[in-house]
Short mmCIF file of C-alpha atoms in Angstrom, two decimals:
data_model
loop_
_atom_site.label_atom_id
_atom_site.label_comp_id
_atom_site.label_asym_id
_atom_site.label_seq_id
_atom_site.Cartn_x
_atom_site.Cartn_y
_atom_site.Cartn_z
CA MET A 1 18.21 1.06 -6.06
CA ALA A 2 20.05 0.21 -8.36
CA PRO A 3 21.30 -3.74 -8.99
CA THR A 4 23.40 -4.42 -6.11
CA ILE A 5 26.04 -6.92 -7.13
CA VAL A 6 28.53 -9.05 -5.07
CA MET A 7 31.29 -11.94 -5.61
CA ASN A 8 30.29 -14.21 -2.58
CA LEU A 9 29.35 -17.07 -5.06
CA ARG A 10 28.98 -19.38 -1.83
CA ARG A 11 25.92 -17.03 -0.92
CA SER A 12 24.35 -17.14 -4.25
CA VAL A 13 21.40 -19.50 -3.57
CA MET A 14 20.16 -17.42 -0.94
CA ASN A 15 20.64 -13.96 -2.37
CA PRO A 16 20.96 -14.34 -6.06
CA ARG A 17 20.85 -10.72 -6.66
CA ARG A 18 24.32 -10.14 -4.97
CA SER A 19 26.54 -12.59 -7.40
CA VAL A 20 28.78 -11.62 -10.64
CA MET A 21 32.05 -12.75 -11.78
CA ASN A 22 35.31 -11.96 -10.27
CA LEU A 23 36.51 -10.42 -13.59
CA ARG A 24 33.66 -8.11 -14.25
CA ARG A 25 33.78 -6.67 -10.07
CA SER A 26 35.45 -3.77 -11.05
CA VAL A 27 33.17 -2.68 -14.05
CA ILE A 28 30.14 -3.04 -12.56
CA ASN A 29 31.32 -1.34 -9.38
CA GLN A 30 32.07 1.55 -11.36
CA LYS A 31 28.69 1.46 -13.32
CA ARG A 32 27.04 1.68 -9.60
CA ARG A 33 29.29 4.51 -8.53
CA LEU A 34 28.67 6.71 -11.80
CA SER A 35 24.71 5.47 -12.01
CA ALA A 36 21.99 8.26 -11.59
CA PHE A 37 18.40 8.29 -10.56
CA THR A 38 15.80 10.75 -11.97
CA MET A 39 13.67 11.38 -9.07
CA LEU A 40 10.42 12.92 -8.67
CA GLY A 41 10.16 13.69 -4.85
CA MET A 42 6.48 13.25 -4.22
CA MET A 43 6.38 13.64 -0.43
CA THR A 44 8.39 15.19 2.48
CA ALA A 45 7.82 12.20 4.50
CA SER A 46 10.87 9.26 3.64
CA SER A 47 7.90 6.61 3.61
CA PHE A 48 6.57 8.34 0.17
CA PHE A 49 7.33 7.04 -3.51
CA PHE A 50 10.20 8.48 -5.73
CA VAL A 51 9.91 8.05 -9.01
CA SER A 52 13.42 6.52 -10.32
CA THR A 53 14.86 4.96 -13.73
CA PRO A 54 17.91 3.38 -12.96
CA TYR A 55 21.29 4.46 -14.76
CA ALA A 56 19.72 7.70 -16.32
CA ASN A 57 22.49 9.53 -17.12
CA GLN A 58 24.86 6.96 -17.87
CA ASP A 59 27.56 8.11 -21.14
CA PRO A 60 27.30 5.76 -23.68
CA GLU A 61 30.59 6.80 -25.27
CA ASN A 62 32.49 5.56 -22.25
CA ALA A 63 32.71 1.79 -22.87
CA ASP A 64 34.36 1.26 -20.19
CA LEU A 65 31.33 1.57 -17.63
CA PHE A 66 29.11 -0.91 -19.66
CA ILE A 67 28.92 -4.72 -19.62
CA GLN A 68 30.51 -5.53 -22.91
CA PRO A 69 28.69 -8.05 -25.32
CA THR A 70 31.92 -9.91 -25.08
CA ALA A 71 31.42 -10.06 -21.11
CA LEU A 72 27.78 -11.44 -21.85
CA GLU A 73 28.81 -14.15 -24.53
CA GLN A 74 31.77 -15.11 -22.00
CA LEU A 75 29.14 -16.02 -19.30
CA ARG A 76 26.56 -17.52 -21.48
CA ALA A 77 29.45 -19.94 -23.09
CA GLU A 78 30.37 -20.52 -19.31
CA LEU A 79 26.49 -21.55 -18.57
CA THR A 80 26.54 -23.87 -21.79
CA GLN A 81 29.54 -25.89 -20.57
CA SER A 82 28.06 -26.67 -17.37
CA LEU A 83 24.87 -27.50 -19.00
CA GLU A 84 27.07 -29.98 -21.18
CA THR A 85 28.82 -31.42 -18.16
CA SER A 86 26.42 -31.09 -15.17
CA GLY A 87 22.93 -31.57 -17.09
CA ALA A 88 19.63 -28.91 -16.79
CA TYR A 89 18.97 -29.64 -13.41
CA ASP A 90 22.26 -30.08 -11.68
CA TYR A 91 22.74 -28.25 -8.38
CA GLU A 92 26.71 -26.73 -9.58
CA LEU A 93 24.47 -24.98 -12.31
CA LEU A 94 23.52 -22.20 -9.76
CA GLU A 95 26.64 -20.43 -10.14
CA PRO A 96 26.87 -19.69 -13.96
CA LEU A 97 23.32 -18.96 -13.99
CA ASN A 98 23.48 -16.53 -11.03
CA ASN A 99 26.87 -14.75 -12.76
CA LEU A 100 24.69 -14.47 -16.01
CA THR A 101 21.60 -13.19 -14.56
CA ALA A 102 23.15 -10.49 -12.80
CA ALA A 103 25.07 -9.23 -15.51
CA LEU A 104 21.61 -9.32 -17.32
CA ILE A 105 19.97 -6.95 -14.80
CA ALA A 106 22.88 -4.65 -14.66
CA ASP A 107 22.18 -4.47 -18.98
CA GLU A 108 18.73 -4.06 -18.39
CA SER A 109 17.86 -7.46 -20.48
CA TYR A 110 15.24 -8.00 -18.14
CA ASN A 111 13.30 -10.82 -20.21
CA GLU A 112 16.26 -12.89 -20.66
CA ALA A 113 17.02 -12.46 -16.77
CA ASN A 114 13.57 -13.56 -15.83
CA ALA A 115 14.26 -16.89 -17.79
CA LEU A 116 16.86 -17.51 -15.98
CA ILE A 117 15.60 -16.96 -12.95
CA GLU A 118 13.12 -19.20 -13.35
CA GLN A 119 15.58 -21.60 -14.44
CA GLN A 120 17.28 -21.26 -11.28
CA ILE A 121 14.01 -21.83 -9.38
CA GLN A 122 13.49 -25.05 -11.44
CA VAL A 123 16.67 -26.06 -9.98
CA LEU A 124 15.76 -25.80 -6.38
CA ARG A 125 12.52 -27.18 -6.69
CA ILE A 126 14.17 -30.03 -8.16
CA ASN A 127 16.68 -30.56 -5.65
CA HIS A 128 14.88 -29.28 -2.36
CA GLY A 129 11.38 -29.52 -2.75
CA LEU A 130 8.46 -27.70 -4.47
CA TYR A 131 7.66 -25.31 -1.97
CA THR A 132 10.96 -24.46 -0.03
CA PRO A 133 12.34 -21.34 1.51
CA THR A 134 15.75 -21.47 -0.36
CA GLN A 135 13.66 -20.03 -3.25
CA ILE A 136 12.42 -17.12 -1.73
CA GLU A 137 15.07 -14.82 -2.89
CA LEU A 138 14.90 -15.93 -5.99
CA VAL A 139 11.39 -15.21 -6.10
CA LYS A 140 12.04 -12.01 -4.49
CA GLN A 141 14.86 -10.74 -7.22
CA GLN A 142 12.28 -12.09 -9.81
CA LEU A 143 9.57 -9.37 -8.43
CA GLY A 144 12.08 -6.92 -9.20
CA VAL A 145 12.69 -7.79 -12.69
CA LEU A 146 9.16 -8.39 -13.44
CA ALA A 147 8.69 -4.82 -12.37
CA ALA A 148 11.05 -3.27 -14.24
CA ALA A 149 9.63 -5.09 -17.41
CA LYS A 150 5.99 -3.86 -16.13
CA ASP A 151 4.72 -7.31 -16.24
CA TRP A 152 1.68 -6.84 -13.62
CA GLU A 153 0.32 -9.76 -14.13
CA GLN A 154 3.29 -12.08 -13.55
CA ILE A 155 4.21 -10.60 -10.50
CA PHE A 156 0.64 -11.32 -9.33
CA ASP A 157 0.96 -15.05 -10.39
CA ARG A 158 4.72 -15.14 -8.42
CA MET A 159 3.34 -13.33 -5.42
CA THR A 160 0.65 -15.86 -5.07
CA TYR A 161 3.36 -18.62 -5.38
CA LEU A 162 5.47 -16.91 -2.91
CA THR A 163 2.61 -16.82 -0.49
CA HIS A 164 2.14 -20.59 -0.84
CA ILE A 165 6.29 -20.71 0.01
CA LEU A 166 5.54 -18.59 3.12
CA GLU A 167 2.83 -20.54 4.47
CA ARG A 168 4.46 -23.88 4.37
CA SER A 169 7.34 -21.96 6.13
CA GLU A 170 6.53 -23.12 9.70
CA ASN A 171 10.14 -23.45 10.88
CA MET A 172 11.18 -20.48 9.53
CA PRO A 173 12.48 -17.92 12.45
CA VAL A 174 9.15 -15.54 12.99
CA THR A 175 10.93 -12.35 12.49
CA ASP A 176 12.10 -13.55 9.13
CA ARG A 177 9.24 -14.77 8.12
CA LEU A 178 7.20 -11.59 8.85
CA ALA A 179 9.60 -9.47 7.16
CA HIS A 180 9.29 -11.65 4.04
CA ILE A 181 4.96 -11.29 4.65
CA LYS A 182 5.46 -7.64 4.81
CA GLU A 183 8.08 -7.52 1.78
CA VAL A 184 5.24 -9.46 -0.32
CA ARG A 185 2.59 -6.91 1.09
CA ASN A 186 4.03 -4.52 0.00
CA TRP A 187 4.62 -5.55 -3.68
CA SER A 188 0.58 -6.07 -3.40
CA ARG A 189 0.42 -2.23 -2.34
CA LEU A 190 2.62 -1.72 -6.08
CA LEU A 191 0.15 -3.56 -8.00
CA LEU A 192 -2.99 -1.61 -6.52
CA ALA A 193 -1.19 1.38 -7.64
CA ARG A 194 0.30 0.65 -10.70
CA GLY A 195 -1.92 -2.80 -11.99
CA PRO A 196 -4.50 -3.14 -14.27
CA ARG A 197 -7.81 -1.95 -12.69
CA VAL A 198 -9.52 -4.99 -13.76
CA GLN A 199 -7.33 -6.99 -11.45
CA GLU A 200 -7.80 -4.43 -8.18
CA PRO A 201 -10.37 -7.00 -6.07
CA ASN A 202 -7.59 -9.59 -6.45
CA TYR A 203 -5.21 -7.28 -5.65
CA LEU A 204 -7.23 -6.00 -2.56
CA LEU A 205 -8.36 -9.45 -1.59
CA GLN A 206 -4.17 -10.70 -1.68
CA LEU A 207 -3.58 -7.65 0.44
CA GLN A 208 -5.89 -8.97 3.02
CA ALA A 209 -4.80 -12.27 3.18
CA LEU A 210 -1.71 -11.59 3.90
CA GLU A 211 -1.94 -9.15 6.66
CA GLU A 212 -4.28 -12.08 7.91
CA MET A 213 -1.31 -14.22 7.73
CA ALA A 214 1.27 -11.70 9.17
CA LEU A 215 -1.43 -11.40 12.34
CA ASP A 216 -1.73 -15.40 12.47
CA VAL A 217 1.92 -15.94 12.70
CA ALA A 218 2.55 -13.19 15.15
CA ARG A 219 -0.21 -14.43 17.25
CA SER A 220 1.54 -17.55 17.74
CA SER A 221 4.85 -16.44 18.29
CA LEU A 222 5.01 -13.21 19.49
CA GLU A 223 4.02 -11.56 23.49
CA PRO A 224 1.36 -8.93 23.35
CA GLY A 225 2.98 -5.34 22.75
CA PRO A 226 3.31 -2.36 20.22
CA GLU A 227 4.20 -4.72 17.19
CA LEU A 228 1.53 -7.03 17.50
CA GLN A 229 -0.86 -4.00 17.81
CA GLN A 230 0.85 -2.70 14.33
CA LEU A 231 0.13 -6.04 12.80
CA ILE A 232 -3.67 -5.34 13.78
CA TYR A 233 -3.84 -2.32 12.70
CA GLU A 234 -2.50 -3.15 9.38
CA ARG A 235 -5.02 -5.87 9.21
CA ALA A 236 -7.70 -3.38 9.77
CA LEU A 237 -6.38 -1.38 7.03
CA ALA A 238 -6.71 -4.06 4.41
CA GLU A 239 -10.29 -4.75 5.83
CA LEU A 240 -11.00 -0.50 5.36
CA TYR A 241 -9.57 -0.80 1.58
CA ILE A 242 -12.19 -3.42 1.04
CA ALA A 243 -14.76 -1.29 2.61
CA LEU A 244 -13.71 1.78 0.49
CA GLY A 245 -13.63 -0.69 -2.47
CA ILE A 246 -17.28 -1.24 -2.28
CA VAL A 247 -18.44 2.13 -2.40
CA ALA A 248 -16.34 2.92 -5.54
CA THR A 249 -18.42 3.79 -8.42
CA SER A 250 -16.15 0.78 -10.77
CA ASP A 251 -16.37 -2.55 -11.76
CA THR A 252 -14.00 -3.24 -8.31
CA SER A 253 -17.50 -2.70 -6.35
CA ARG A 254 -19.58 -5.29 -8.33
CA GLN A 255 -16.76 -7.68 -8.04
CA LEU A 256 -16.17 -7.51 -4.69
CA LEU A 257 -20.04 -7.61 -4.15
CA SER A 258 -20.20 -10.79 -6.00
CA ARG A 259 -17.52 -12.52 -3.54
CA SER A 260 -18.85 -11.05 -0.25
CA GLU A 261 -22.75 -11.11 -0.46
CA GLY A 262 -22.46 -13.96 -3.28
CA ILE A 263 -24.84 -12.11 -5.96
CA GLU A 264 -24.42 -12.49 -9.48
CA THR A 265 -26.12 -10.46 -12.11
CA PRO A 266 -28.60 -13.20 -14.08
CA ASP A 267 -30.64 -12.19 -17.30
CA PHE A 268 -33.73 -10.07 -16.46
CA ARG A 269 -36.83 -12.91 -17.38
CA ARG A 270 -40.01 -10.97 -18.40
CA ASN A 271 -42.69 -12.79 -15.71
CA GLN A 272 -40.13 -12.42 -12.87
CA VAL A 273 -41.91 -10.80 -10.02
CA ILE A 274 -40.05 -8.57 -7.83
CA THR A 275 -41.47 -8.08 -4.45
CA THR A 276 -38.74 -8.11 -1.90
CA VAL A 277 -35.49 -6.31 -1.51
CA SER A 278 -33.47 -9.81 -2.69
CA ASP A 279 -35.64 -10.13 -5.62
CA LEU A 280 -34.27 -6.29 -6.53
CA GLU A 281 -30.90 -7.04 -5.81
CA ALA A 282 -31.15 -10.56 -7.56
CA VAL A 283 -32.50 -9.09 -10.77
CA PHE A 284 -30.07 -5.79 -11.22
CA GLY A 285 -26.85 -7.23 -9.47
CA ALA A 286 -24.69 -6.02 -6.72
CA ARG A 287 -25.01 -2.53 -7.79
CA ALA A 288 -28.00 -2.17 -5.89
CA SER A 289 -27.80 0.51 -3.38
CA THR A 290 -29.26 -1.52 -0.44
CA VAL A 291 -26.75 -4.58 -0.82
CA ILE A 292 -23.85 -1.63 -1.29
CA ASP A 293 -25.06 -0.07 2.22
CA ARG A 294 -24.98 -3.70 3.93
CA SER A 295 -21.96 -4.78 2.89
CA HIS A 296 -19.90 -1.68 3.45
CA ARG A 297 -21.50 -1.24 6.73
CA ASN A 298 -20.49 -4.96 7.64
CA VAL A 299 -17.17 -4.35 6.79
CA MET A 300 -16.71 -1.09 8.57
CA ASN A 301 -17.77 -2.95 11.58
CA ARG A 302 -15.53 -5.40 11.39
CA HIS A 303 -12.93 -2.42 11.09
CA GLN A 304 -13.68 -0.78 14.08
CA GLN A 305 -13.76 -4.14 16.16
CA MET A 306 -10.43 -4.26 14.76
CA ILE A 307 -9.44 -1.10 16.10
CA LYS A 308 -11.28 -1.27 19.39
CA SER A 309 -9.17 -5.03 19.71
CA LEU A 310 -5.85 -2.83 19.97
CA ALA A 311 -6.87 -2.67 23.80
CA ASP A 312 -5.85 -6.18 24.36
CA SER A 313 -3.98 -7.50 21.43
CA ALA A 314 -3.76 -10.89 23.21
CA GLY A 315 -7.20 -11.48 21.85
CA GLY A 316 -9.47 -10.62 25.23
CA ASP A 317 -12.54 -8.77 25.44
CA PRO A 318 -11.97 -5.45 24.02
CA ASP A 319 -14.47 -3.31 25.89
CA ASP A 320 -13.33 -4.73 29.00
CA ALA A 321 -9.47 -3.97 27.85
CA LEU A 322 -10.41 -0.41 26.65
CA ASP A 323 -12.27 0.28 30.12
CA GLU A 324 -9.26 -0.99 32.12
CA LEU A 325 -6.86 0.95 29.90
CA SER A 326 -8.47 4.08 30.63
CA GLU A 327 -7.58 3.68 34.17
CA THR A 328 -4.19 2.22 33.88
CA ASP A 329 -2.85 4.27 30.53
CA PRO A 330 -5.33 6.87 29.52
CA GLU A 331 -3.55 8.38 26.89
CA GLN A 332 -3.04 5.18 25.01
CA ALA A 333 -6.91 4.56 25.58
CA ALA A 334 -7.56 7.69 24.09
CA MET A 335 -5.70 7.27 21.04
CA ILE A 336 -8.18 3.88 20.73
CA GLN A 337 -10.64 6.31 20.97
CA LEU A 338 -9.44 8.88 18.42
CA TYR A 339 -8.65 5.75 15.82
CA MET A 340 -12.23 4.52 16.48
CA GLY A 341 -13.66 8.21 15.78
CA ASP A 342 -11.92 7.77 12.25
CA SER A 343 -13.28 4.54 11.60
CA VAL A 344 -16.41 5.74 12.22
CA LEU A 345 -16.03 8.94 10.47
CA LEU A 346 -15.05 7.30 7.43
CA ARG A 347 -17.88 4.65 7.45
CA GLN A 348 -20.25 7.60 7.36
CA GLN A 349 -18.68 9.73 5.30
CA TYR A 350 -18.10 7.27 2.35
CA GLU A 351 -21.80 6.46 2.17
CA LEU A 352 -23.54 7.32 -0.99
CA ARG A 353 -26.43 9.99 -1.07
CA MET A 354 -29.10 8.53 -3.30
CA GLY A 355 -31.23 10.73 -5.23
CA SER A 356 -30.05 14.24 -3.58
CA HIS A 357 -28.97 17.12 -5.44
CA THR A 358 -27.84 19.60 -2.10
CA GLY A 359 -25.02 19.05 -0.13
CA PRO A 360 -22.07 16.28 -0.01
CA GLN A 361 -22.23 13.82 -2.68
CA ARG A 362 -21.22 11.23 0.16
CA GLY A 363 -21.89 11.32 3.22
CA SER A 364 -23.25 13.85 5.59
CA SER A 365 -22.70 17.35 6.50
CA ALA A 366 -21.66 16.68 9.85
CA ALA A 367 -19.36 14.40 12.09
CA GLY A 368 -22.13 12.69 13.43
CA SER A 369 -21.59 9.65 15.78
CA ALA A 370 -17.59 9.98 14.91
CA ALA A 371 -17.76 12.97 17.65
CA GLY A 372 -18.57 11.29 20.40
CA TYR A 373 -15.65 9.33 20.16
CA TYR A 374 -13.22 12.32 19.55
CA ARG A 375 -15.06 13.96 23.06
CA THR A 376 -13.91 10.92 24.87
CA ALA A 377 -10.34 10.92 23.40
CA TRP A 378 -10.13 14.40 24.55
CA SER A 379 -11.47 14.04 28.30
CA LEU A 380 -8.62 11.08 28.19
CA LEU A 381 -6.15 13.29 26.96
CA LEU A 382 -6.69 15.50 29.59
CA LYS A 383 -6.94 12.98 32.07
CA ALA A 384 -3.19 12.05 31.17
CA GLY A 385 -2.21 15.27 31.77
CA HIS A 386 -2.11 17.59 28.55
CA THR A 387 -3.38 20.57 28.62
CA GLU A 388 -6.63 22.17 27.06
CA GLN A 389 -3.88 24.80 25.15
CA ALA A 390 -1.73 22.13 23.92
CA LEU A 391 -4.43 19.69 22.49
CA ASN A 392 -6.09 22.85 20.74
CA ASP A 393 -2.76 23.73 19.24
CA TYR A 394 -2.10 20.13 18.23
CA PHE A 395 -5.91 19.41 16.56
CA SER A 396 -5.70 22.55 14.88
CA CYS A 397 -4.66 20.83 11.58
CA PRO A 398 -7.06 18.74 9.78
CA THR A 399 -5.49 15.03 9.27
CA LEU A 400 -5.43 12.78 6.03
CA LEU A 401 -7.38 9.58 6.70
CA PRO A 402 -6.33 6.76 7.38
CA ALA A 403 -3.51 7.14 9.18
CA GLY A 404 -0.92 5.04 8.12
CA LYS A 405 0.73 3.90 11.40
CA PHE A 406 -1.05 3.17 14.95
CA GLU A 407 0.52 5.39 17.60
CA THR A 408 -0.19 4.66 21.36
CA THR A 409 0.83 8.12 22.32
CA LEU A 410 -0.02 11.72 21.20
CA ALA A 411 3.55 12.72 20.80
CA GLY A 412 3.77 9.77 18.47
CA LEU A 413 1.70 11.40 15.99
CA PRO A 414 3.38 13.63 13.01
CA ARG A 415 2.38 17.10 12.86
CA ARG A 416 0.11 17.13 9.83
CA CYS A 417 0.49 20.68 8.78
CA THR A 418 2.49 23.76 8.89
CA THR A 419 0.91 27.77 9.03
CA GLU A 420 2.10 29.91 6.54
CA GLU A 421 2.66 33.10 8.57
CA GLU A 422 1.76 35.84 6.09
CA THR A 423 -1.44 33.99 4.82
CA GLY A 424 -2.59 32.00 7.54
CA GLU A 425 -3.18 29.37 5.35
CA LEU A 426 -2.37 25.45 6.70
CA LEU A 427 0.14 23.72 4.52
CA LEU A 428 -0.37 20.39 4.59
CA PRO A 429 2.14 17.48 3.39
CA ASP A 430 2.22 16.61 -0.22
CA VAL A 431 -0.26 13.52 -1.08
CA ALA A 432 0.04 11.21 -4.00
CA ILE A 433 -2.70 8.70 -4.74
CA ILE A 434 -3.72 6.97 -7.90
CA ARG A 435 -6.52 8.06 -9.81
CA ASP A 436 -9.84 6.32 -10.03
CA GLY A 437 -8.15 4.05 -7.33
CA VAL A 438 -9.38 2.71 -4.11
CA PRO A 439 -10.40 6.11 -1.98
CA GLY A 440 -7.68 6.30 0.58
CA LEU A 441 -5.45 4.15 -0.47
CA ARG A 442 -2.11 6.40 -0.67
CA TYR A 443 0.83 5.81 -3.12
CA GLU A 444 3.15 5.06 -0.18
CA ASN A 445 4.96 1.58 1.50
CA LEU A 446 5.86 0.23 -1.78
CA PRO A 447 8.68 -2.32 -2.42
CA GLU A 448 12.58 -0.75 -2.02
CA THR A 449 13.67 -1.26 -5.51
CA GLY A 450 14.30 1.31 -7.99
CA ARG A 451 13.49 -0.90 -11.07
CA ILE A 452 9.56 0.22 -10.59
CA GLY A 453 9.86 3.07 -13.34
CA THR A 454 8.14 6.33 -13.89
CA ALA A 455 4.52 6.73 -12.97
CA ALA A 456 2.64 9.21 -15.42
CA GLY A 457 0.30 11.77 -13.99
CA THR A 458 -0.96 15.07 -12.73
CA LEU A 459 0.11 17.46 -10.08
CA ALA A 460 -2.36 20.38 -8.80
CA THR A 461 -2.08 22.60 -5.93
CA LEU A 462 -5.04 23.10 -4.48
CA GLN A 463 -6.68 25.65 -1.78
CA PHE A 464 -9.59 24.89 -0.23
CA HIS A 465 -11.68 24.24 3.41
CA VAL A 466 -11.98 20.94 5.19
CA GLY A 467 -15.54 21.06 6.63
CA MET A 468 -16.82 19.74 10.46
CA ASN A 469 -17.56 16.54 8.38
CA GLY A 470 -14.06 16.05 7.23
CA GLN A 471 -14.57 16.58 3.64
CA PRO A 472 -13.09 19.14 1.32
CA ASP A 473 -15.06 21.98 -0.16
CA ARG A 474 -14.56 25.39 -2.11
CA ILE A 475 -12.18 24.28 -3.39
CA ASN A 476 -9.87 26.31 -5.54
CA ILE A 477 -6.79 25.12 -8.11
CA THR A 478 -4.08 27.68 -7.84
CA ALA A 479 -1.57 25.73 -10.13
CA SER A 480 -1.09 22.67 -12.16
CA VAL A 481 1.34 20.58 -13.96
CA PRO A 482 0.62 20.24 -16.76
CA ASP A 483 -0.75 23.69 -16.72
CA ASN A 484 -4.08 23.03 -18.43
CA ALA A 485 -7.75 22.37 -17.78
CA GLY A 486 -7.47 18.97 -18.08
CA ALA A 487 -5.16 18.66 -14.88
CA ARG A 488 -6.78 21.07 -13.09
CA ILE A 489 -10.39 18.93 -13.36
CA GLN A 490 -8.08 15.93 -12.45
CA GLY A 491 -6.63 17.37 -9.55
CA LYS A 492 -9.90 18.91 -7.91
CA ALA A 493 -11.71 15.38 -8.67
CA ALA A 494 -8.55 13.59 -6.72
CA LEU A 495 -9.24 15.92 -3.75
CA GLU A 496 -12.71 15.42 -3.36
CA THR A 497 -12.27 11.47 -3.11
CA LEU A 498 -10.23 12.34 -0.10
CA GLN A 499 -11.24 11.90 3.73
CA PHE A 500 -10.02 13.89 6.56
CA ARG A 501 -10.20 14.07 10.54
CA PRO A 502 -11.64 17.55 10.90
CA ALA A 503 -9.61 19.87 13.39
CA LEU A 504 -11.12 19.89 16.89
CA ARG A 505 -11.38 22.68 19.34
CA ASP A 506 -12.36 21.62 22.71
CA GLY A 507 -12.84 18.15 21.61
CA ARG A 508 -15.03 19.07 18.86
CA PRO A 509 -15.22 19.31 15.42
CA ILE A 510 -14.49 22.40 13.59
CA ARG A 511 -14.19 24.31 10.03
CA SER A 512 -10.59 24.59 8.65
CA SER A 513 -9.59 27.21 6.02
CA PRO A 514 -7.76 28.11 4.11
CA VAL A 515 -6.24 24.56 3.64
CA VAL A 516 -3.41 24.15 0.74
CA VAL A 517 -2.47 20.70 -0.30
CA LYS A 518 -0.23 19.58 -2.95
CA LEU A 519 -2.01 16.27 -4.94
CA TYR A 520 -0.23 14.33 -7.19
CA SER A 521 -2.58 12.25 -9.11
CA LEU A 522 -1.15 9.14 -11.02
CA GLU A 523 -2.17 7.09 -13.76
CA SER A 524 -2.17 3.29 -12.87
CA GLY A 525 0.23 0.95 -15.49
#
């Protein structure tokens, strides 16, 4: 949203985004009422991204709607006077600093606003301590300002600092602490979408650390239940993204493997003897196919275990808990089996096929052992009271993986397609992904700020089939924006990175056709 400005100066420390001088109240309110956003509605679901630019349609000829230079100078003069009377780090400086910061943000003078926010943080550090919760709102405000300036590297630095504060905030109420951690988590997702690709491994590991922190905080205070289950699932998603980053053909894979396997790429010596797999990996580095497969499989196995642990969020034996749940709550047990099948399918279908020139470029042509989990889930859903016809109807749509949220009932899962009556096409919801980013990581669950700016990219409408292995094939590009060969090629390449849960009939994977989706392929930066 546009910058929100309110006048309660006594709350300026805890909520600095909501302060500005009383004499400017009517002007700012006018500006907010008449501000406009240029929005690209990429998804029908409310959780998806809207590209926005604050104040896009302001009338520069109407001077009353803007922060006038004289008003800014007046605020600067008040700050200078306070500096002369109070000193550089006096607590009384927070009010004039907040007033000027809010006006600068409204005026889109982000660099100067960022400097003033940093000065406020320094005042709090000197008066309250190095890592105190009173700084949290200021650092969050700073993240929004840096996003407007597209200073992604500085955002990562400030997120790291904010993480240190949250780690030391043991006395904060659990609900507040979790809310802050989730907000920082969403900033990690933004960096994965918009930050430089060279930093992608750092962003993935930061996301993993934040999800781990949230889960630890929740387990220490919350009772087992849906909220704790969702945090476990989100932690499992972070593990999944690392596994998919490992098999991606980019420098992200090499860096993740080097960190997880401890393998670097030394200079090759002429007399070096290569007799084992370890020798091979030591010479040619972490891109050797053996270490990729091993590391990907290990991380995906951890992901599957986390999914299974949803059966007992208290931390008990997951196998025993799942067996017991199959008797007491077969529908929830079915959902866990369904998600476990998705985990196995993702592991199998993102494995590389080395040296093969036929069939899919990754994975296999069948659902493999994932089909067994789907059949088990189907049986449990029948046991829970669902009819065969209802299940066949519900699972007639292929579903894009991974699911963004864990659901304990079938009714909680959204229908993932509609059927075009005239053509019989299955219309999937629109999808936005980052070009050359981590497979499966979609452009959603971003920070709630209108200052992210626009993301360049292409839009392609694609018609295709989804095989029994959940991979798209027989792809036909029916339209693109812009309407050129480059956009069509980019759309096809983006679709090929996606993985679906295939449609199910009587509990068995089947082929789906024809399927249509609008796919946004966005650039980072």
